[in-house]
């Protein structure tokens, strides 16, 4: 009996050691960010493309208030309610004083300043495809935004999802730095892919997920239930989105569909963001969407 207990104890210890090893946070290659100087003017375009204000500003913010990233918006899901944190330049309540590497770890790897795993409500599984210079530019722009001393509010997430260490295993299972649409793309299509799959993280809302919250990449952009359980995000593959390229560009500019309907819900923020980008970027996104495999 003592031998059996010893063996079982050894198995448990090995399991714990394996979990600790597999779930350890993985950070960026600091050398990739060494010597990078951010350009705030370019960073503003990254900021709007990435939709930072759409989640981290107050829900009803307009105009200059959209640049006050005090957090507080709530995002219900099957795993609990996630609350956007303060990411303003405030040195105490926000992310003021973070180094570029610390910022890159959070944005692209989902690892906080203190080494903790961040929940994938932050779409780092898309942002992980961003090039380091864009991350540096984004930080340069955000460093110049208004600071807010509003404390971040805690997520409303219960057991077992409140065990952050388990997110390390989730990342191993579902994080992916590969492009969904591969192959020989034109420069316009490549730019559209970069915006749609990385910065604008379109797949995070428009792609269905499995029971653990991992994206079902084989059904890319084919629509999904809204995380709050109310309605669905639409299928925007060519099987359902039959608009012309010009129609898509117009929608991303004005919010009007070819049927003279207008954008609503959270997508209204996306259109506002896209409208701030050069028209060539909206053209690129439209070109990309025509490449996506049709899914009924």
XYZ file of C-alpha atoms in Angstrom:
296
model
C 0.000 0.000 0.000
C 2.830 2.396 0.844
C 4.372 1.814 -2.584
C 1.068 2.542 -4.266
C 0.632 5.744 -2.312
C 4.193 6.772 -3.130
C 3.562 6.128 -6.828
C 0.313 8.079 -6.750
C 2.030 10.941 -4.948
C 4.743 10.938 -7.607
C 2.152 11.047 -10.394
C 0.394 13.963 -8.723
C 3.684 15.826 -8.361
C 4.516 15.198 -12.012
C 1.066 16.444 -13.010
C 1.474 19.610 -10.993
C 4.951 20.190 -12.423
C 3.645 19.624 -15.942
C 0.787 22.059 -15.400
C 3.145 24.709 -14.040
C 5.483 24.259 -17.001
C 2.773 24.217 -19.667
C 0.831 27.109 -18.201
C 3.785 29.459 -17.700
C 3.361 32.892 -19.361
C 5.328 33.307 -22.578
C 6.544 36.766 -23.442
C 7.787 38.565 -26.541
C 11.342 38.463 -27.807
C 12.581 41.691 -26.248
C 15.249 42.027 -28.928
C 12.521 42.563 -31.541
C 11.553 45.784 -29.751
C 15.016 46.996 -28.883
C 15.731 50.436 -30.305
C 12.258 50.906 -31.797
C 10.962 54.469 -31.691
C 7.214 54.881 -31.915
C 5.574 57.351 -34.288
C 2.433 58.741 -32.643
C 0.923 59.916 -35.940
C 1.143 56.417 -37.393
C 0.063 54.999 -34.061
C -3.232 56.866 -34.274
C -4.186 54.836 -37.349
C -3.230 51.622 -35.543
C -5.316 52.775 -32.564
C -8.472 53.205 -34.626
C -7.905 50.055 -36.672
C -7.427 48.024 -33.486
C -10.605 49.429 -31.935
C -9.022 50.324 -28.581
C -11.499 53.092 -27.765
C -14.492 50.931 -28.664
C -13.903 48.826 -25.552
C -11.853 50.984 -23.198
C -13.684 54.325 -23.423
C -17.013 54.891 -21.691
C -19.861 53.157 -23.516
C -21.524 56.447 -24.438
C -18.320 58.392 -25.149
C -18.186 60.644 -28.200
C -15.689 63.101 -29.591
C -12.703 63.823 -27.359
C -14.124 61.588 -24.615
C -13.420 58.559 -26.815
C -9.739 59.116 -26.086
C -10.188 58.796 -22.317
C -9.495 55.089 -21.901
C -10.684 54.745 -18.301
C -12.349 51.360 -18.925
C -15.503 50.141 -17.248
C -17.469 48.702 -20.157
C -18.858 45.257 -19.356
C -18.766 42.310 -21.754
C -20.959 39.378 -20.651
C -20.064 35.895 -21.853
C -20.628 32.256 -21.004
C -17.508 32.385 -18.820
C -18.502 35.452 -16.823
C -18.547 39.197 -17.349
C -15.304 40.840 -18.365
C -14.758 44.501 -17.544
C -12.469 46.651 -19.675
C -9.604 48.017 -17.550
C -8.144 51.508 -17.415
C -5.431 51.675 -20.095
C -4.967 55.427 -19.988
C -1.472 56.863 -19.330
C -2.220 57.324 -15.624
C 0.868 55.953 -13.824
C -1.130 54.440 -10.945
C -4.497 53.305 -12.286
C -3.579 53.015 -15.968
C -0.543 51.858 -17.930
C 1.535 55.017 -17.706
C 5.189 54.169 -17.270
C 4.972 50.743 -18.888
C 7.928 49.905 -21.072
C 7.412 49.035 -24.716
C 8.181 45.380 -23.974
C 5.634 45.297 -21.135
C 3.071 46.887 -23.430
C 3.873 44.403 -26.213
C 3.565 41.484 -23.790
C 0.048 42.573 -22.880
C -1.137 43.428 -26.386
C 0.346 40.518 -28.309
C 0.848 37.792 -25.699
C -1.861 38.435 -23.137
C 0.629 38.784 -20.284
C 0.224 41.602 -17.762
C 2.923 43.818 -16.291
C 3.250 41.547 -13.266
C 3.467 38.395 -15.379
C -0.156 37.315 -14.990
C -2.182 35.844 -17.851
C -4.784 38.213 -19.275
C -8.193 36.983 -20.381
C -8.689 36.661 -24.162
C -11.480 39.223 -23.985
C -8.431 41.269 -24.972
C -8.009 39.947 -28.537
C -4.302 39.205 -28.264
C -4.860 36.075 -30.348
C -5.315 38.502 -33.246
C -2.929 41.234 -32.121
C -0.149 38.614 -31.920
C 0.173 39.028 -35.699
C 0.965 42.740 -35.452
C 4.493 43.786 -36.397
C 6.609 45.292 -33.585
C 6.779 48.713 -35.234
C 2.993 49.017 -35.216
C 2.955 48.077 -31.534
C 5.577 50.743 -30.831
C 3.614 53.322 -32.820
C 0.428 52.428 -30.972
C 2.120 52.906 -27.613
C 3.533 56.262 -28.704
C 0.029 57.481 -29.557
C -1.572 56.104 -26.398
C 1.128 57.668 -24.218
C -0.152 61.065 -25.337
C -3.820 60.470 -24.499
C -5.570 61.955 -21.446
C -4.821 60.194 -18.166
C -7.639 58.962 -15.944
C -7.311 58.068 -12.263
C -10.421 55.867 -12.410
C -9.540 52.476 -10.856
C -10.057 49.401 -13.028
C -13.001 47.293 -11.915
C -12.583 43.543 -11.342
C -13.879 40.964 -13.774
C -16.957 39.064 -12.648
C -15.638 35.576 -13.361
C -16.233 32.593 -11.105
C -14.523 29.257 -10.537
C -12.823 27.634 -12.425
C -12.388 30.440 -14.948
C -10.913 32.725 -12.314
C -7.812 30.519 -12.162
C -5.662 32.619 -14.435
C -2.854 30.092 -14.611
C -5.148 27.801 -16.584
C -5.130 30.403 -19.374
C -1.604 29.270 -20.173
C -3.005 25.900 -21.225
C -5.806 27.629 -23.137
C -3.206 29.602 -25.042
C -1.303 26.440 -25.947
C -4.501 24.932 -27.284
C -5.928 27.878 -29.187
C -3.422 30.653 -29.789
C -2.333 30.814 -33.409
C 0.060 33.185 -35.130
C -0.600 31.782 -38.617
C -2.747 33.654 -41.113
C -6.085 32.045 -41.885
C -5.936 33.136 -45.508
C -2.572 32.060 -46.871
C -1.109 31.854 -50.348
C 0.111 34.311 -52.943
C -1.759 37.527 -52.164
C -1.530 40.886 -53.882
C -0.211 43.824 -51.819
C -3.792 45.086 -51.418
C -5.059 41.691 -50.265
C -2.091 41.335 -47.900
C -2.864 44.714 -46.347
C -6.526 43.745 -46.002
C -5.579 40.495 -44.305
C -3.334 42.350 -41.871
C -6.125 44.735 -40.937
C -8.881 42.115 -40.754
C -7.031 39.229 -39.117
C -4.655 41.192 -36.882
C -5.506 44.791 -36.003
C -9.289 44.874 -36.460
C -9.602 41.281 -35.129
C -12.726 40.605 -37.225
C -12.586 36.889 -36.508
C -12.986 37.423 -32.771
C -16.669 38.268 -33.248
C -17.561 36.813 -36.652
C -16.096 33.314 -36.174
C -17.809 30.596 -34.093
C -16.066 29.204 -31.026
C -15.925 25.786 -29.406
C -17.044 25.028 -25.852
C -13.742 26.303 -24.436
C -13.849 29.567 -26.352
C -11.356 28.627 -29.055
C -11.982 29.971 -32.548
C -13.167 27.430 -35.117
C -10.869 28.632 -37.847
C -12.320 26.198 -40.419
C -15.520 28.272 -40.221
C -13.705 31.604 -40.436
C -16.019 34.643 -40.450
C -19.126 32.481 -40.870
C -21.003 34.134 -38.010
C -21.412 33.268 -34.360
C -23.730 33.717 -31.385
C -23.119 36.969 -29.562
C -21.146 36.314 -26.355
C -23.923 37.842 -24.246
C -26.405 35.340 -25.696
C -28.424 38.027 -27.468
C -28.494 37.603 -31.233
C -25.715 36.671 -33.639
C -22.901 38.315 -35.494
C -23.484 37.753 -39.209
C -21.792 35.469 -41.682
C -19.505 37.730 -43.739
C -18.050 35.056 -46.002
C -18.970 35.262 -49.713
C -21.702 32.676 -49.087
C -23.802 35.351 -47.371
C -22.050 38.658 -47.945
C -22.690 39.081 -51.657
C -22.001 42.816 -51.792
C -19.624 44.258 -54.333
C -16.263 45.576 -53.261
C -17.632 49.105 -53.608
C -20.599 48.198 -51.376
C -18.261 46.965 -48.632
C -16.145 50.109 -48.867
C -19.243 52.291 -48.605
C -20.497 50.352 -45.584
C -17.141 50.721 -43.818
C -17.208 54.437 -44.624
C -20.779 55.539 -43.954
C -22.426 52.568 -42.258
C -25.070 52.261 -44.992
C -25.790 48.948 -46.672
C -26.760 48.526 -50.333
C -30.336 48.011 -49.046
C -30.223 51.466 -47.398
C -30.158 49.985 -43.935
C -27.691 51.423 -41.405
C -25.179 49.852 -39.066
C -26.121 49.326 -35.426
C -24.851 47.861 -32.191
C -21.159 47.460 -31.513
C -20.513 47.302 -35.263
C -21.251 51.029 -35.366
C -17.998 51.554 -33.455
C -16.153 49.407 -35.980
C -17.457 51.498 -38.863
C -16.510 54.708 -37.065
C -13.013 53.331 -36.625
C -12.700 52.139 -40.211
C -13.943 55.468 -41.532
C -10.926 57.126 -39.906
C -8.511 55.006 -41.956
C -7.362 55.854 -45.479
C -9.822 54.705 -48.139
C -7.100 52.410 -49.465
C -7.344 50.437 -46.211
C -11.104 49.999 -46.581
C -10.515 48.919 -50.168
C -7.984 46.411 -48.876
C -10.408 44.941 -46.330
C -13.049 44.607 -49.043
C -10.536 42.803 -51.264
C -9.635 40.477 -48.404
C -13.246 39.535 -47.697
C -13.620 38.332 -51.272
C -10.791 35.825 -50.601
C -12.412 34.209 -47.569
C -13.781 30.711 -48.287
C -17.571 30.652 -48.490
C -19.255 28.954 -45.523
C -23.001 28.425 -45.586
